[in-house]
Amino acid sequence: MSSYITDKAYINGVWCPTATTFEVTNPFSGEVIGKAANCDEALTKTAIEAASKAFVAWKGLTARERAVIFSKWTDLILSEKQALGELITLENGKPLAQSIGEIAYAASFVEWCLEEGRRTYGITVPSPHPSKRMMTIKQPIGVVSMITPWNFPAAMATRKACAALAAGCTVVLKPSEEAPFSALALARLGQQAGIPPGVFNVIPTSRANVAQVGTVLCTHPLVAAVSFTGSTDTGKIILKHAASTVKKVALELGGLAPLLVFDSCDLQKAVQGVMASKFRYSGQTCVCSNRILVQSGIHDKFVAALKDAMEKELVLGDGMKPTTTIGPLINEAGLRKVSDQVKDAIDNGATLVTGGQAVGRNMFEPTLITSVKTSMKCFNEETFGPLAPIYKFDTEEEALSIANNTDTGLASYLFSGDVSQCWRIAEKLETGIVGINEGLFSVPEAPFGGFKESGLGREGSTCALDEFMEIKYMCWGI
Ligand code: ADP
């Protein structure tokens, strides 16, 4: 077990016990890994009030002073990479090498944001009036509520929180009930690095309490903005709640990422692109390729090569074992969803190429199916599991029209050896992110976010802090 597991919440710089706790289980073994603090409405309000008080002093620091603390925080996180990685694997089953990779990724957001904090420039505006001078400054928005998911319990916490903290805001973060300990571990290291009390609060809560705690986080008058990562359905609830007091809202929601493979592509690059974009963390990322469209001329070769790579490279099992490359799904509901999509596809005429079975607790074999139709569930519901469904297409127009025929638009991928086609398709894909001959794109330097119902705003990049700042226009009479 991990020394980072705690049954306390972190509020106003204090590790607070709660009246009740809830159990967190290892999705691979089913063992209870620990009990987590179960915050309620009252504690949520306490955390928000603490964050509001702390805002006054935190925003008063210079960006450089905040950066000194962030720099220590980055070093502490990286020095604990192994232990924090193990904690992620215990909480969500991710293979350990990927969990340790997530910690490095999480630390990279702390580092990026500390640098960006020193670059929140305003502008001077050429005045249309001889008697006036005009300029803007950026100011932190205030207390920010954050709600994070279980699939990247460390990186989603730092991606959001560090942008807000670097902007001079204070934060109340509710981690997912499936994996609450990583955010608490980051708070512990933040405390050691010198983040003052009340600036970064972490309040886990059980599934039973989530609606009421979520409502307080999104409606409390002292909260200025809400940042959420999770399902589109929950995102819509958050947006509705936030509307009552017109809070600024950043949403990073789901998608149905299309991945297009054209006849001219480099076959191995395309196969590796699917391996990375589809099977990383068992297919449980919001940018996982969900609908794979392959042009008829390369279809059979591509399917054979993908099957080969899947059978050679994907070792299903306990994320703690060094040989495991694909772990369990987060819970039984996740397993049921993948099983249901595979059954629906097979019942409606798809061909099973490899996999297809649930095996052991929360585990599903990496699965490849062909002869997929656009009406099937796997083309219309986010899978969040290791299922690669292949649709065969003939023309570029057909592929684009299928790719864009969805209400969501987070990520897309295309593999082609024709540079003009790459430009053409990339410009026409209705998604916030396009991987061109590339299956992995997430870095703090680049913007992450979606079109359509995939969300509002961008995380990371030079836009990261803007989500948490107001622009103030000053007009001077001279
Ligand atoms: P998933 O089904 O993948 O867990 P969710 O959108 O339900 O996706 O969860 C993402 C985050 O949203 C988690 O932290 C979860 O606790 C939280 N959440 C779920 N329902 C609500 C709600 N009604 N209000 C606020 N947060 C919620």
Short mmCIF file of C-alpha atoms and ligand atoms in Angstrom, two decimals:
data_model
loop_
_atom_site.label_atom_id
_atom_site.label_comp_id
_atom_site.label_asym_id
_atom_site.label_seq_id
_atom_site.Cartn_x
_atom_site.Cartn_y
_atom_site.Cartn_z
CA MET A 1 0.00 0.00 0.00
CA SER A 2 0.99 3.62 -0.40
CA SER A 3 1.98 6.08 2.31
CA TYR A 4 0.09 8.72 0.32
CA ILE A 5 -3.28 7.11 1.06
CA THR A 6 -5.17 9.26 3.54
CA ASP A 7 -8.69 9.41 4.92
CA LYS A 8 -8.46 13.20 5.37
CA ALA A 9 -9.41 16.10 3.13
CA TYR A 10 -7.02 19.03 2.65
CA ILE A 11 -8.72 22.29 3.55
CA ASN A 12 -7.09 25.60 4.49
CA GLY A 13 -3.71 23.93 4.92
CA VAL A 14 -5.11 21.39 7.41
CA TRP A 15 -5.64 17.64 6.96
CA CYS A 16 -9.29 17.40 8.05
CA PRO A 17 -11.11 14.26 9.16
CA THR A 18 -14.68 13.85 7.89
CA ALA A 19 -17.71 12.36 9.65
CA THR A 20 -17.79 9.46 7.20
CA THR A 21 -15.39 7.92 4.69
CA PHE A 22 -15.78 5.83 1.54
CA GLU A 23 -13.79 2.87 0.25
CA VAL A 24 -11.58 3.05 -2.82
CA THR A 25 -10.85 -0.23 -4.58
CA ASN A 26 -8.08 -1.42 -6.85
CA PRO A 27 -9.87 -2.11 -10.16
CA PHE A 28 -7.59 -5.04 -10.94
CA SER A 29 -7.81 -6.96 -7.66
CA GLY A 30 -10.99 -5.60 -6.12
CA GLU A 31 -9.09 -5.01 -2.88
CA VAL A 32 -9.89 -1.93 -0.86
CA ILE A 33 -6.75 0.22 -1.09
CA GLY A 34 -7.95 2.72 1.48
CA LYS A 35 -10.72 4.86 2.84
CA ALA A 36 -11.12 8.40 1.58
CA ALA A 37 -12.58 11.47 3.26
CA ASN A 38 -16.22 11.98 2.36
CA CYS A 39 -16.73 15.75 2.18
CA ASP A 40 -20.24 17.13 2.34
CA GLU A 41 -21.87 20.45 1.51
CA ALA A 42 -20.73 22.07 4.76
CA LEU A 43 -17.05 21.17 4.24
CA THR A 44 -17.25 22.27 0.62
CA LYS A 45 -18.46 25.67 1.78
CA THR A 46 -15.65 25.79 4.37
CA ALA A 47 -13.10 25.06 1.63
CA ILE A 48 -14.54 27.75 -0.65
CA GLU A 49 -14.51 30.32 2.17
CA ALA A 50 -10.89 29.41 2.97
CA ALA A 51 -9.94 29.77 -0.70
CA SER A 52 -11.68 33.13 -0.84
CA LYS A 53 -9.75 34.44 2.18
CA ALA A 54 -6.46 33.07 0.83
CA PHE A 55 -7.02 34.72 -2.55
CA VAL A 56 -6.25 38.18 -1.16
CA ALA A 57 -2.66 37.35 -0.22
CA TRP A 58 -1.99 34.86 -3.06
CA LYS A 59 -2.96 37.30 -5.80
CA GLY A 60 -0.81 39.91 -4.07
CA LEU A 61 2.35 37.87 -4.59
CA THR A 62 4.39 38.55 -7.69
CA ALA A 63 4.35 35.85 -10.35
CA ARG A 64 8.02 35.31 -9.61
CA GLU A 65 7.30 34.65 -5.92
CA ARG A 66 4.65 32.10 -6.89
CA ALA A 67 7.07 30.56 -9.39
CA VAL A 68 9.63 29.87 -6.65
CA ILE A 69 7.02 27.73 -4.83
CA PHE A 70 5.98 25.99 -8.05
CA SER A 71 9.57 25.18 -8.87
CA LYS A 72 9.98 23.40 -5.52
CA TRP A 73 6.65 21.62 -6.12
CA THR A 74 7.85 20.35 -9.51
CA ASP A 75 11.06 18.98 -7.96
CA LEU A 76 9.16 17.25 -5.15
CA ILE A 77 6.71 15.63 -7.57
CA LEU A 78 9.52 14.37 -9.78
CA SER A 79 11.49 13.05 -6.81
CA GLU A 80 8.41 11.02 -5.82
CA LYS A 81 7.71 9.76 -9.36
CA GLN A 82 7.88 6.08 -8.47
CA ALA A 83 5.66 6.31 -5.36
CA LEU A 84 3.13 8.58 -7.06
CA GLY A 85 3.09 6.31 -10.11
CA GLU A 86 2.37 3.30 -7.90
CA LEU A 87 -0.47 5.24 -6.29
CA ILE A 88 -2.08 5.86 -9.70
CA THR A 89 -1.79 2.17 -10.60
CA LEU A 90 -3.40 1.19 -7.29
CA GLU A 91 -6.25 3.66 -7.84
CA ASN A 92 -7.02 3.18 -11.49
CA GLY A 93 -5.16 0.11 -12.73
CA LYS A 94 -2.96 1.88 -15.28
CA PRO A 95 0.24 -0.02 -16.16
CA LEU A 96 3.01 1.32 -13.92
CA ALA A 97 5.22 2.64 -16.73
CA GLN A 98 2.26 4.71 -17.98
CA SER A 99 1.50 5.89 -14.42
CA ILE A 100 5.07 7.05 -13.91
CA GLY A 101 4.81 8.74 -17.32
CA GLU A 102 1.68 10.49 -16.09
CA ILE A 103 3.57 11.87 -13.09
CA ALA A 104 6.24 13.35 -15.37
CA TYR A 105 3.41 14.77 -17.50
CA ALA A 106 1.70 16.16 -14.37
CA ALA A 107 4.95 17.83 -13.27
CA SER A 108 5.40 19.32 -16.73
CA PHE A 109 2.20 21.35 -16.22
CA VAL A 110 3.48 22.75 -12.92
CA GLU A 111 6.67 23.79 -14.68
CA TRP A 112 4.89 25.21 -17.75
CA CYS A 113 2.42 27.20 -15.68
CA LEU A 114 5.09 28.65 -13.42
CA GLU A 115 6.79 29.98 -16.54
CA GLU A 116 3.55 31.24 -18.09
CA GLY A 117 2.63 33.02 -14.84
CA ARG A 118 5.39 35.51 -15.59
CA ARG A 119 4.01 36.25 -19.06
CA THR A 120 0.43 37.40 -18.44
CA TYR A 121 0.87 40.46 -20.59
CA GLY A 122 -1.69 43.14 -21.30
CA ILE A 123 -1.69 45.36 -24.38
CA THR A 124 -1.61 49.06 -25.15
CA VAL A 125 -4.38 50.09 -27.51
CA PRO A 126 -3.86 52.81 -30.15
CA SER A 127 -6.43 55.39 -29.09
CA PRO A 128 -8.94 56.82 -31.58
CA HIS A 129 -9.18 59.96 -29.40
CA PRO A 130 -6.30 62.46 -28.96
CA SER A 131 -7.36 63.05 -25.35
CA LYS A 132 -7.39 59.41 -24.24
CA ARG A 133 -4.88 56.60 -23.73
CA MET A 134 -5.90 52.94 -23.52
CA MET A 135 -4.42 49.74 -22.13
CA THR A 136 -5.35 46.37 -20.69
CA ILE A 137 -4.10 44.31 -17.78
CA LYS A 138 -4.95 40.73 -16.84
CA GLN A 139 -6.07 39.89 -13.32
CA PRO A 140 -6.83 36.60 -11.56
CA ILE A 141 -10.53 35.82 -11.57
CA GLY A 142 -10.80 34.58 -7.96
CA VAL A 143 -11.73 31.23 -6.42
CA VAL A 144 -11.92 28.41 -8.96
CA SER A 145 -13.82 25.15 -8.40
CA MET A 146 -12.35 22.15 -10.17
CA ILE A 147 -13.76 18.70 -10.78
CA THR A 148 -11.40 16.08 -12.17
CA PRO A 149 -11.76 12.53 -13.55
CA TRP A 150 -10.18 9.19 -12.64
CA ASN A 151 -8.28 8.44 -15.85
CA PHE A 152 -5.47 10.97 -15.25
CA PRO A 153 -5.91 11.66 -11.53
CA ALA A 154 -2.58 13.51 -11.24
CA ALA A 155 -2.16 15.18 -14.63
CA MET A 156 -5.70 16.56 -14.83
CA ALA A 157 -5.25 18.03 -11.35
CA THR A 158 -2.04 19.86 -12.23
CA ARG A 159 -3.19 20.81 -15.75
CA LYS A 160 -6.11 22.70 -14.25
CA ALA A 161 -4.94 23.75 -10.82
CA CYS A 162 -1.50 25.03 -11.80
CA ALA A 163 -2.90 27.26 -14.52
CA ALA A 164 -5.31 28.84 -12.03
CA LEU A 165 -2.74 29.05 -9.22
CA ALA A 166 -0.10 30.56 -11.50
CA ALA A 167 -2.64 33.17 -12.60
CA GLY A 168 -3.04 34.13 -8.92
CA CYS A 169 -6.32 32.30 -8.28
CA THR A 170 -7.07 29.93 -5.43
CA VAL A 171 -8.55 26.48 -5.95
CA VAL A 172 -10.99 23.99 -4.46
CA LEU A 173 -10.57 20.70 -6.27
CA LYS A 174 -12.87 17.69 -6.09
CA PRO A 175 -11.13 14.59 -7.43
CA SER A 176 -13.03 11.59 -8.78
CA GLU A 177 -14.36 9.19 -6.17
CA GLU A 178 -12.77 6.34 -8.18
CA ALA A 179 -9.25 7.75 -7.73
CA PRO A 180 -9.12 10.49 -5.08
CA PHE A 181 -5.68 9.90 -3.57
CA SER A 182 -3.38 11.25 -6.29
CA ALA A 183 -4.71 14.81 -6.00
CA LEU A 184 -4.33 14.61 -2.22
CA ALA A 185 -0.74 13.40 -2.66
CA LEU A 186 -0.03 16.39 -4.91
CA ALA A 187 -1.54 18.68 -2.26
CA ARG A 188 0.76 17.15 0.35
CA LEU A 189 3.79 17.90 -1.81
CA GLY A 190 2.43 21.37 -2.54
CA GLN A 191 2.16 21.96 1.20
CA GLN A 192 5.82 20.92 1.57
CA ALA A 193 6.78 23.23 -1.28
CA GLY A 194 5.24 26.17 0.57
CA ILE A 195 1.82 26.73 -1.00
CA PRO A 196 0.08 28.81 1.69
CA PRO A 197 -3.00 27.49 3.54
CA GLY A 198 -6.28 27.87 1.66
CA VAL A 199 -4.67 28.37 -1.74
CA PHE A 200 -5.07 24.76 -2.94
CA ASN A 201 -7.80 22.68 -1.27
CA VAL A 202 -8.70 19.08 -2.15
CA ILE A 203 -12.09 17.72 -1.11
CA PRO A 204 -12.85 14.11 -2.04
CA THR A 205 -16.43 12.98 -1.82
CA SER A 206 -18.36 9.76 -2.37
CA ARG A 207 -20.60 9.04 -5.37
CA ALA A 208 -23.57 9.51 -3.04
CA ASN A 209 -22.50 13.08 -2.16
CA VAL A 210 -21.20 14.14 -5.56
CA ALA A 211 -24.35 15.87 -6.80
CA GLN A 212 -24.73 18.07 -3.70
CA VAL A 213 -21.01 18.87 -3.43
CA GLY A 214 -20.93 19.55 -7.18
CA THR A 215 -23.87 21.90 -6.87
CA VAL A 216 -22.15 23.92 -4.14
CA LEU A 217 -18.93 24.06 -6.16
CA CYS A 218 -20.78 25.40 -9.21
CA THR A 219 -23.24 27.80 -7.54
CA HIS A 220 -21.48 29.26 -4.48
CA PRO A 221 -21.34 33.06 -4.78
CA LEU A 222 -17.68 33.18 -3.72
CA VAL A 223 -16.67 30.96 -6.66
CA ALA A 224 -15.72 32.88 -9.80
CA ALA A 225 -15.03 30.07 -12.24
CA VAL A 226 -15.48 26.34 -12.66
CA SER A 227 -13.19 23.99 -14.53
CA PHE A 228 -14.38 20.46 -15.24
CA THR A 229 -13.04 17.39 -17.03
CA GLY A 230 -15.35 14.43 -17.45
CA SER A 231 -18.31 13.15 -19.40
CA THR A 232 -20.37 15.39 -21.68
CA ASP A 233 -23.51 14.60 -19.67
CA THR A 234 -21.98 15.80 -16.39
CA GLY A 235 -20.45 18.79 -18.18
CA LYS A 236 -23.91 19.93 -19.19
CA ILE A 237 -25.08 19.73 -15.55
CA ILE A 238 -22.07 21.83 -14.48
CA LEU A 239 -22.80 24.43 -17.17
CA LYS A 240 -26.44 24.70 -16.08
CA HIS A 241 -25.48 25.13 -12.43
CA ALA A 242 -22.87 27.75 -13.26
CA ALA A 243 -25.38 29.74 -15.31
CA SER A 244 -27.30 30.85 -12.20
CA THR A 245 -24.42 33.12 -11.12
CA VAL A 246 -22.77 33.52 -14.56
CA LYS A 247 -19.51 31.86 -13.62
CA LYS A 248 -16.79 31.44 -16.19
CA VAL A 249 -16.75 27.78 -17.19
CA ALA A 250 -14.02 25.65 -18.75
CA LEU A 251 -15.14 22.19 -19.87
CA GLU A 252 -13.04 19.37 -21.23
CA LEU A 253 -15.53 16.69 -22.21
CA GLY A 254 -15.74 13.51 -24.21
CA GLY A 255 -15.35 12.79 -27.88
CA LEU A 256 -15.74 10.11 -30.53
CA ALA A 257 -12.33 10.64 -32.10
CA PRO A 258 -12.18 9.56 -35.73
CA LEU A 259 -8.91 8.12 -37.04
CA LEU A 260 -8.56 8.17 -40.83
CA VAL A 261 -6.11 5.88 -42.64
CA PHE A 262 -5.57 6.64 -46.33
CA ASP A 263 -4.13 4.35 -49.02
CA SER A 264 -0.97 6.48 -49.31
CA CYS A 265 0.00 6.24 -45.63
CA ASP A 266 3.09 4.72 -44.08
CA LEU A 267 1.48 1.48 -42.86
CA GLN A 268 3.65 1.02 -39.78
CA LYS A 269 3.15 4.65 -38.71
CA ALA A 270 -0.61 4.23 -39.03
CA VAL A 271 -0.60 0.98 -37.05
CA GLN A 272 1.54 2.51 -34.32
CA GLY A 273 -0.76 5.55 -34.33
CA VAL A 274 -3.73 3.29 -33.60
CA MET A 275 -1.80 1.36 -30.97
CA ALA A 276 -0.93 4.58 -29.15
CA SER A 277 -4.22 6.41 -29.59
CA LYS A 278 -6.52 3.45 -29.03
CA PHE A 279 -4.92 1.24 -26.38
CA ARG A 280 -3.12 3.68 -24.08
CA TYR A 281 -4.63 3.20 -20.62
CA SER A 282 -6.94 0.46 -21.97
CA GLY A 283 -8.66 2.93 -24.28
CA GLN A 284 -9.85 5.08 -21.37
CA THR A 285 -8.78 8.54 -22.48
CA CYS A 286 -11.03 11.23 -23.94
CA VAL A 287 -8.82 11.44 -27.04
CA CYS A 288 -8.73 7.69 -27.72
CA SER A 289 -9.47 6.89 -31.35
CA ASN A 290 -13.06 5.66 -31.26
CA ARG A 291 -13.99 5.33 -34.95
CA ILE A 292 -11.28 3.97 -37.24
CA LEU A 293 -11.88 4.61 -40.93
CA VAL A 294 -9.59 2.80 -43.37
CA GLN A 295 -9.46 3.31 -47.14
CA SER A 296 -10.29 0.24 -49.19
CA GLY A 297 -6.91 -0.04 -50.98
CA ILE A 298 -4.95 -0.54 -47.75
CA HIS A 299 -7.73 -2.00 -45.60
CA ASP A 300 -6.75 -5.69 -45.60
CA LYS A 301 -3.03 -5.04 -45.13
CA PHE A 302 -3.79 -2.57 -42.33
CA VAL A 303 -6.09 -4.99 -40.48
CA ALA A 304 -3.50 -7.78 -40.68
CA ALA A 305 -0.70 -5.49 -39.42
CA LEU A 306 -2.84 -4.08 -36.60
CA LYS A 307 -3.88 -7.57 -35.48
CA ASP A 308 -0.23 -8.57 -35.45
CA ALA A 309 0.81 -5.53 -33.40
CA MET A 310 -2.06 -6.02 -30.94
CA GLU A 311 -1.20 -9.66 -30.37
CA LYS A 312 2.51 -8.95 -29.98
CA GLU A 313 2.46 -5.73 -27.97
CA LEU A 314 -0.58 -5.84 -25.72
CA VAL A 315 -0.14 -7.85 -22.54
CA LEU A 316 -3.26 -7.72 -20.41
CA GLY A 317 -2.98 -7.95 -16.63
CA ASP A 318 -2.05 -6.34 -13.33
CA GLY A 319 -0.68 -2.85 -13.93
CA MET A 320 1.89 -3.41 -11.18
CA LYS A 321 3.60 -6.18 -13.19
CA PRO A 322 6.39 -4.75 -15.36
CA THR A 323 5.35 -6.92 -18.33
CA THR A 324 1.76 -5.58 -18.40
CA THR A 325 1.04 -3.07 -21.17
CA ILE A 326 -2.74 -2.95 -20.80
CA GLY A 327 -4.61 -3.10 -17.51
CA PRO A 328 -8.18 -3.38 -16.30
CA LEU A 329 -11.07 -1.03 -16.98
CA ILE A 330 -11.99 1.28 -14.13
CA ASN A 331 -15.10 -0.61 -13.02
CA GLU A 332 -17.83 -3.04 -13.96
CA ALA A 333 -19.88 -0.37 -15.73
CA GLY A 334 -16.89 0.30 -17.99
CA LEU A 335 -16.58 -3.41 -18.73
CA ARG A 336 -20.30 -3.73 -19.48
CA LYS A 337 -20.13 -0.85 -21.96
CA VAL A 338 -17.33 -2.42 -24.02
CA SER A 339 -18.97 -5.89 -23.90
CA ASP A 340 -22.24 -4.35 -25.03
CA GLN A 341 -20.62 -2.50 -27.95
CA VAL A 342 -18.84 -5.65 -29.14
CA LYS A 343 -22.04 -7.70 -28.90
CA ASP A 344 -24.03 -5.04 -30.74
CA ALA A 345 -21.45 -4.95 -33.54
CA ILE A 346 -21.23 -8.73 -33.94
CA ASP A 347 -25.03 -9.12 -33.80
CA ASN A 348 -25.29 -6.57 -36.58
CA GLY A 349 -22.78 -8.15 -38.94
CA ALA A 350 -19.30 -7.05 -37.84
CA THR A 351 -16.45 -9.56 -38.07
CA LEU A 352 -14.39 -10.38 -34.99
CA VAL A 353 -10.67 -10.43 -35.90
CA THR A 354 -9.13 -10.80 -32.45
CA GLY A 355 -10.20 -10.54 -28.80
CA GLY A 356 -13.87 -10.13 -27.98
CA GLN A 357 -14.10 -11.55 -24.47
CA ALA A 358 -14.26 -10.25 -20.93
CA VAL A 359 -11.53 -11.98 -18.94
CA GLY A 360 -11.31 -11.69 -15.19
CA ARG A 361 -12.23 -8.75 -13.06
CA ASN A 362 -12.84 -5.56 -15.10
CA MET A 363 -10.67 -6.83 -17.94
CA PHE A 364 -11.56 -7.01 -21.61
CA GLU A 365 -9.34 -8.50 -24.30
CA PRO A 366 -7.93 -5.98 -26.78
CA THR A 367 -10.44 -6.39 -29.59
CA LEU A 368 -10.38 -5.74 -33.32
CA ILE A 369 -13.54 -5.86 -35.43
CA THR A 370 -14.08 -5.12 -39.12
CA SER A 371 -17.10 -4.60 -41.44
CA VAL A 372 -18.34 -2.00 -38.99
CA LYS A 373 -21.36 0.14 -39.94
CA THR A 374 -21.88 3.74 -38.89
CA SER A 375 -25.15 2.79 -37.18
CA MET A 376 -23.41 0.55 -34.65
CA LYS A 377 -23.05 1.57 -30.99
CA CYS A 378 -19.24 1.57 -31.24
CA PHE A 379 -19.49 4.40 -33.79
CA ASN A 380 -21.98 6.45 -31.81
CA GLU A 381 -20.97 6.03 -28.15
CA GLU A 382 -17.63 6.83 -26.57
CA THR A 383 -16.16 3.35 -25.96
CA PHE A 384 -13.64 4.03 -23.17
CA GLY A 385 -12.25 0.53 -23.67
CA PRO A 386 -9.88 -1.54 -25.80
CA LEU A 387 -12.09 -1.98 -28.86
CA ALA A 388 -10.81 -1.00 -32.31
CA PRO A 389 -13.69 -0.95 -34.80
CA ILE A 390 -12.73 -0.64 -38.49
CA TYR A 391 -14.97 0.93 -41.13
CA LYS A 392 -13.89 0.52 -44.77
CA PHE A 393 -14.30 3.62 -46.97
CA ASP A 394 -13.59 4.47 -50.59
CA THR A 395 -13.36 8.25 -50.98
CA GLU A 396 -11.93 11.15 -49.00
CA GLU A 397 -15.33 12.89 -49.04
CA GLU A 398 -17.04 9.84 -47.54
CA ALA A 399 -14.44 9.56 -44.76
CA LEU A 400 -14.64 13.27 -43.89
CA SER A 401 -18.39 13.27 -43.83
CA ILE A 402 -18.48 10.29 -41.44
CA ALA A 403 -15.69 11.76 -39.29
CA ASN A 404 -17.55 15.05 -38.83
CA ASN A 405 -20.99 13.54 -38.41
CA THR A 406 -21.06 13.83 -34.62
CA ASP A 407 -22.02 16.33 -31.91
CA THR A 408 -18.57 16.16 -30.35
CA GLY A 409 -15.15 17.24 -31.65
CA LEU A 410 -12.21 16.81 -29.30
CA ALA A 411 -9.50 14.96 -31.23
CA SER A 412 -9.00 13.34 -34.62
CA TYR A 413 -6.16 11.58 -36.37
CA LEU A 414 -5.21 11.13 -39.99
CA PHE A 415 -2.55 9.03 -41.66
CA SER A 416 -1.61 9.86 -45.23
CA GLY A 417 1.57 10.14 -47.30
CA ASP A 418 0.09 12.94 -49.40
CA VAL A 419 0.97 16.34 -47.95
CA SER A 420 -1.84 18.14 -49.77
CA GLN A 421 -4.34 15.61 -48.48
CA CYS A 422 -3.01 16.05 -44.92
CA TRP A 423 -3.61 19.83 -45.10
CA ARG A 424 -7.00 19.43 -46.74
CA ILE A 425 -8.29 16.92 -44.24
CA ALA A 426 -6.73 18.51 -41.15
CA GLU A 427 -8.39 21.84 -41.99
CA LYS A 428 -11.77 20.21 -42.54
CA LEU A 429 -11.87 17.96 -39.47
CA GLU A 430 -14.16 19.55 -36.89
CA THR A 431 -12.03 18.86 -33.82
CA GLY A 432 -9.86 20.91 -31.48
CA ILE A 433 -6.85 18.65 -31.96
CA VAL A 434 -5.64 16.80 -35.08
CA GLY A 435 -2.84 14.22 -35.01
CA ILE A 436 -1.30 14.10 -38.50
CA ASN A 437 0.70 10.92 -38.93
CA GLU A 438 0.96 10.99 -35.13
CA GLY A 439 -0.96 9.19 -32.39
CA LEU A 440 0.31 11.06 -29.32
CA PHE A 441 0.13 14.85 -29.07
CA SER A 442 -0.49 15.95 -25.47
CA VAL A 443 2.14 18.35 -24.11
CA PRO A 444 1.77 21.39 -21.83
CA GLU A 445 3.07 23.67 -24.59
CA ALA A 446 0.08 22.92 -26.91
CA PRO A 447 -3.63 23.71 -26.45
CA PHE A 448 -5.94 20.89 -25.41
CA GLY A 449 -9.70 21.23 -25.89
CA GLY A 450 -12.59 20.53 -28.17
CA PHE A 451 -15.08 21.84 -30.70
CA LYS A 452 -18.86 21.35 -30.43
CA GLU A 453 -20.07 19.43 -27.34
CA SER A 454 -16.52 18.40 -26.44
CA GLY A 455 -16.13 21.49 -24.34
CA LEU A 456 -15.31 25.12 -23.73
CA GLY A 457 -11.88 26.68 -23.50
CA ARG A 458 -8.38 25.25 -23.76
CA GLU A 459 -5.99 23.76 -21.23
CA GLY A 460 -2.22 24.04 -21.50
CA SER A 461 -0.41 26.27 -24.02
CA THR A 462 -0.15 30.04 -23.92
CA CYS A 463 -3.97 30.12 -23.48
CA ALA A 464 -3.86 28.10 -20.23
CA LEU A 465 -3.95 30.97 -17.77
CA ASP A 466 -6.49 33.01 -19.76
CA GLU A 467 -9.27 30.69 -18.57
CA PHE A 468 -8.62 31.98 -15.06
CA MET A 469 -8.03 35.67 -15.71
CA GLU A 470 -10.17 38.70 -16.40
CA ILE A 471 -9.07 41.32 -18.89
CA LYS A 472 -9.35 44.81 -17.47
CA TYR A 473 -9.44 47.71 -19.91
CA MET A 474 -8.20 51.02 -18.53
CA CYS A 475 -9.08 54.21 -20.35
CA TRP A 476 -7.02 57.26 -19.33
CA GLY A 477 -8.11 60.82 -19.96
CA ILE A 478 -5.06 63.02 -20.48
P1 ADP B 1 -17.26 9.11 -15.40
O1 ADP B 1 -18.59 8.50 -15.68
O2 ADP B 1 -16.22 8.76 -16.40
O3 ADP B 1 -16.80 8.95 -14.00
P2 ADP B 1 -18.19 11.73 -14.80
O4 ADP B 1 -18.45 12.88 -15.68
O5 ADP B 1 -19.33 11.13 -14.06
O6 ADP B 1 -17.45 10.66 -15.69
O7 ADP B 1 -17.08 12.07 -13.72
C1 ADP B 1 -16.10 13.07 -13.84
C2 ADP B 1 -16.06 13.87 -12.57
O8 ADP B 1 -17.33 14.49 -12.40
C3 ADP B 1 -15.82 13.05 -11.31
O9 ADP B 1 -15.01 13.79 -10.42
C4 ADP B 1 -17.22 12.88 -10.73
O10 ADP B 1 -17.23 12.70 -9.34
C5 ADP B 1 -17.82 14.23 -11.10
N1 ADP B 1 -19.28 14.28 -11.13
C6 ADP B 1 -20.16 13.30 -11.48
N2 ADP B 1 -21.43 13.75 -11.37
C7 ADP B 1 -21.37 15.04 -10.94
C8 ADP B 1 -22.33 16.06 -10.64
N3 ADP B 1 -23.63 15.86 -10.75
N4 ADP B 1 -21.87 17.27 -10.23
C9 ADP B 1 -20.55 17.51 -10.12
N5 ADP B 1 -19.60 16.60 -10.39
C10 ADP B 1 -19.99 15.39 -10.79
#
